[in-house]
């Protein structure tokens, strides 16, 4: 396994393997980036928050083992942010090549989004116990702007972004709706 440079900054926390845990992880990563000098509306914060939302949602949906948490680790080293989401389910690995998403399906686009937004991403085995770590990296400048020049997204990429933008919205309006449905979302 390649050696990573020592982290200049690091945030690590475990979360319950639930949609609420994934939502909390996304929000705490955004807050931590803001604390590190990348305000909420900067491309770095918005991009890493969206990547975190996708990876944590996958950990909850595909990596969930009852009674086990998932872990999020955000690091900054040599101008590169790395987000890692570790779950305890080793047998459900993301595919090495992403299949074309079904346009009529409501899911199956998350890793396509991660691949489009991150400078690099991958999967590695969890070293100390069963499971896996899905990670993504984003190179950034000091002032919160990505180093890589992004081109305007294709219409299909824009559709992906719009379909997942709801993950970035605060759920303040949905709390009373959740209560009406026994705490479950529709």
mmCIF file of C-alpha atoms in Angstrom, residues 31-179:
data_model
loop_
_atom_site.group_PDB
_atom_site.id
_atom_site.type_symbol
_atom_site.label_atom_id
_atom_site.label_comp_id
_atom_site.label_asym_id
_atom_site.label_seq_id
_atom_site.Cartn_x
_atom_site.Cartn_y
_atom_site.Cartn_z
ATOM 1 C CA UNK A 31 -18.357 22.409 9.214
ATOM 2 C CA UNK A 32 -14.791 21.114 9.565
ATOM 3 C CA UNK A 33 -13.869 22.405 6.098
ATOM 4 C CA UNK A 34 -15.328 25.772 7.042
ATOM 5 C CA UNK A 35 -13.187 25.755 10.215
ATOM 6 C CA UNK A 36 -10.132 24.923 8.082
ATOM 7 C CA UNK A 37 -10.624 28.038 5.940
ATOM 8 C CA UNK A 38 -12.840 26.682 3.155
ATOM 9 C CA UNK A 39 -16.207 28.437 3.722
ATOM 10 C CA UNK A 40 -19.479 26.672 3.014
ATOM 11 C CA UNK A 41 -20.019 28.178 -0.433
ATOM 12 C CA UNK A 42 -16.524 27.522 -1.809
ATOM 13 C CA UNK A 43 -16.034 24.855 -4.465
ATOM 14 C CA UNK A 44 -13.846 22.762 -2.153
ATOM 15 C CA UNK A 45 -16.450 22.676 0.613
ATOM 16 C CA UNK A 46 -19.372 22.025 -1.705
ATOM 17 C CA UNK A 47 -17.517 19.346 -3.679
ATOM 18 C CA UNK A 48 -16.191 17.471 -0.650
ATOM 19 C CA UNK A 49 -19.569 17.715 1.077
ATOM 20 C CA UNK A 50 -21.279 16.154 -1.948
ATOM 21 C CA UNK A 51 -18.623 13.413 -2.176
ATOM 22 C CA UNK A 52 -19.067 12.730 1.547
ATOM 23 C CA UNK A 53 -22.844 12.530 1.101
ATOM 24 C CA UNK A 54 -22.459 9.938 -1.649
ATOM 25 C CA UNK A 55 -19.862 7.812 0.142
ATOM 26 C CA UNK A 56 -21.709 7.817 3.469
ATOM 27 C CA UNK A 57 -25.045 7.025 1.797
ATOM 28 C CA UNK A 58 -23.339 4.053 0.132
ATOM 29 C CA UNK A 59 -21.866 2.942 3.460
ATOM 30 C CA UNK A 60 -25.341 2.961 4.984
ATOM 31 C CA UNK A 61 -27.079 1.346 2.025
ATOM 32 C CA UNK A 62 -24.493 -1.187 0.863
ATOM 33 C CA UNK A 63 -22.052 -1.522 3.771
ATOM 34 C CA UNK A 64 -24.462 -1.734 6.681
ATOM 35 C CA UNK A 65 -23.935 -4.523 9.212
ATOM 36 C CA UNK A 66 -26.437 -4.433 12.112
ATOM 37 C CA UNK A 67 -24.860 -3.039 15.254
ATOM 38 C CA UNK A 68 -21.777 -1.717 13.437
ATOM 39 C CA UNK A 69 -20.869 1.898 12.724
ATOM 40 C CA UNK A 70 -19.081 3.437 9.772
ATOM 41 C CA UNK A 71 -16.100 5.771 10.085
ATOM 42 C CA UNK A 72 -15.327 9.006 8.245
ATOM 43 C CA UNK A 73 -11.815 10.372 8.012
ATOM 44 C CA UNK A 74 -11.052 13.724 6.361
ATOM 45 C CA UNK A 75 -7.428 14.744 5.933
ATOM 46 C CA UNK A 76 -5.529 17.565 4.305
ATOM 47 C CA UNK A 77 -1.921 16.857 3.311
ATOM 48 C CA UNK A 78 0.208 18.759 0.800
ATOM 49 C CA UNK A 79 -2.785 20.573 -0.685
ATOM 50 C CA UNK A 80 -4.835 17.401 -1.196
ATOM 51 C CA UNK A 81 -8.023 16.629 0.689
ATOM 52 C CA UNK A 82 -8.813 12.962 1.211
ATOM 53 C CA UNK A 83 -12.149 11.698 2.431
ATOM 54 C CA UNK A 84 -12.357 8.062 3.550
ATOM 55 C CA UNK A 85 -15.509 6.197 4.520
ATOM 56 C CA UNK A 86 -14.931 2.823 6.139
ATOM 57 C CA UNK A 87 -17.655 0.244 6.718
ATOM 58 C CA UNK A 88 -17.547 -3.304 8.067
ATOM 59 C CA UNK A 89 -19.023 -5.186 5.115
ATOM 60 C CA UNK A 90 -16.209 -6.690 3.056
ATOM 61 C CA UNK A 91 -18.265 -8.761 0.611
ATOM 62 C CA UNK A 92 -20.081 -5.790 -0.995
ATOM 63 C CA UNK A 93 -17.330 -4.062 -3.011
ATOM 64 C CA UNK A 94 -17.963 -1.243 -5.485
ATOM 65 C CA UNK A 95 -17.336 -2.394 -9.060
ATOM 66 C CA UNK A 96 -13.887 -1.679 -10.534
ATOM 67 C CA UNK A 97 -15.540 -0.203 -13.633
ATOM 68 C CA UNK A 98 -18.755 1.672 -13.098
ATOM 69 C CA UNK A 99 -21.735 0.395 -15.085
ATOM 70 C CA UNK A 100 -23.813 2.843 -17.067
ATOM 71 C CA UNK A 101 -26.645 3.965 -14.792
ATOM 72 C CA UNK A 102 -30.178 3.025 -15.752
ATOM 73 C CA UNK A 103 -31.920 6.318 -16.642
ATOM 74 C CA UNK A 104 -35.204 5.129 -15.137
ATOM 75 C CA UNK A 105 -33.629 4.036 -11.845
ATOM 76 C CA UNK A 106 -33.673 6.258 -8.758
ATOM 77 C CA UNK A 107 -30.253 5.013 -7.645
ATOM 78 C CA UNK A 108 -26.935 3.888 -9.055
ATOM 79 C CA UNK A 109 -25.380 7.275 -9.803
ATOM 80 C CA UNK A 110 -23.453 8.024 -6.595
ATOM 81 C CA UNK A 111 -20.064 6.653 -7.583
ATOM 82 C CA UNK A 112 -20.418 8.249 -11.020
ATOM 83 C CA UNK A 113 -20.766 11.565 -9.215
ATOM 84 C CA UNK A 114 -17.738 10.815 -7.025
ATOM 85 C CA UNK A 115 -15.692 9.872 -10.104
ATOM 86 C CA UNK A 116 -16.746 13.072 -11.881
ATOM 87 C CA UNK A 117 -16.006 15.381 -8.931
ATOM 88 C CA UNK A 118 -12.892 13.842 -7.365
ATOM 89 C CA UNK A 119 -9.390 13.970 -8.780
ATOM 90 C CA UNK A 120 -8.964 10.325 -7.758
ATOM 91 C CA UNK A 121 -10.968 7.698 -5.895
ATOM 92 C CA UNK A 122 -10.803 4.018 -5.059
ATOM 93 C CA UNK A 123 -11.445 1.202 -2.637
ATOM 94 C CA UNK A 124 -9.015 -0.454 -0.240
ATOM 95 C CA UNK A 125 -9.499 -3.275 2.266
ATOM 96 C CA UNK A 126 -9.932 -2.421 5.912
ATOM 97 C CA UNK A 127 -6.654 -3.483 7.484
ATOM 98 C CA UNK A 128 -7.539 -4.198 11.121
ATOM 99 C CA UNK A 129 -10.894 -5.938 10.638
ATOM 100 C CA UNK A 130 -13.411 -7.029 8.000
ATOM 101 C CA UNK A 131 -14.645 -4.276 5.741
ATOM 102 C CA UNK A 132 -13.499 -1.755 3.195
ATOM 103 C CA UNK A 133 -12.585 1.901 2.839
ATOM 104 C CA UNK A 134 -13.898 3.899 -0.095
ATOM 105 C CA UNK A 135 -11.876 7.073 -0.548
ATOM 106 C CA UNK A 136 -11.737 10.132 -2.780
ATOM 107 C CA UNK A 137 -9.141 12.867 -3.179
ATOM 108 C CA UNK A 138 -9.445 16.476 -4.268
ATOM 109 C CA UNK A 139 -6.453 18.724 -4.861
ATOM 110 C CA UNK A 140 -7.079 22.293 -3.733
ATOM 111 C CA UNK A 141 -5.416 25.682 -3.623
ATOM 112 C CA UNK A 142 -5.043 27.708 -0.441
ATOM 113 C CA UNK A 143 -8.115 29.841 -1.065
ATOM 114 C CA UNK A 144 -10.597 27.017 -1.454
ATOM 115 C CA UNK A 145 -10.613 26.672 -5.231
ATOM 116 C CA UNK A 146 -9.918 23.341 -6.907
ATOM 117 C CA UNK A 147 -6.578 23.065 -8.697
ATOM 118 C CA UNK A 148 -8.028 21.083 -11.575
ATOM 119 C CA UNK A 149 -9.956 23.043 -14.144
ATOM 120 C CA UNK A 150 -13.435 21.613 -14.490
ATOM 121 C CA UNK A 151 -15.295 21.878 -17.766
ATOM 122 C CA UNK A 152 -19.015 22.442 -18.010
ATOM 123 C CA UNK A 153 -20.753 19.152 -17.224
ATOM 124 C CA UNK A 154 -22.459 17.107 -19.915
ATOM 125 C CA UNK A 155 -26.246 17.140 -19.695
ATOM 126 C CA UNK A 156 -26.162 13.692 -18.119
ATOM 127 C CA UNK A 157 -23.692 14.918 -15.474
ATOM 128 C CA UNK A 158 -25.935 17.905 -14.778
ATOM 129 C CA UNK A 159 -28.853 15.525 -14.332
ATOM 130 C CA UNK A 160 -26.770 13.564 -11.823
ATOM 131 C CA UNK A 161 -25.945 16.726 -9.919
ATOM 132 C CA UNK A 162 -29.574 17.822 -9.837
ATOM 133 C CA UNK A 163 -30.746 14.387 -8.749
ATOM 134 C CA UNK A 164 -28.400 14.391 -5.758
ATOM 135 C CA UNK A 165 -28.585 18.078 -4.857
ATOM 136 C CA UNK A 166 -31.369 17.290 -2.410
ATOM 137 C CA UNK A 167 -28.745 15.565 -0.225
ATOM 138 C CA UNK A 168 -27.147 18.946 0.408
ATOM 139 C CA UNK A 169 -30.326 20.655 1.535
ATOM 140 C CA UNK A 170 -31.054 20.980 5.214
ATOM 141 C CA UNK A 171 -33.836 18.697 6.347
ATOM 142 C CA UNK A 172 -35.488 21.329 8.521
ATOM 143 C CA UNK A 173 -38.739 21.190 6.576
ATOM 144 C CA UNK A 174 -38.902 17.403 6.547
ATOM 145 C CA UNK A 175 -38.714 16.826 10.300
ATOM 146 C CA UNK A 176 -42.444 17.183 10.896
ATOM 147 C CA UNK A 177 -43.072 14.913 7.889
ATOM 148 C CA UNK A 178 -40.711 12.306 9.398
ATOM 149 C CA UNK A 179 -42.699 12.381 12.650
#
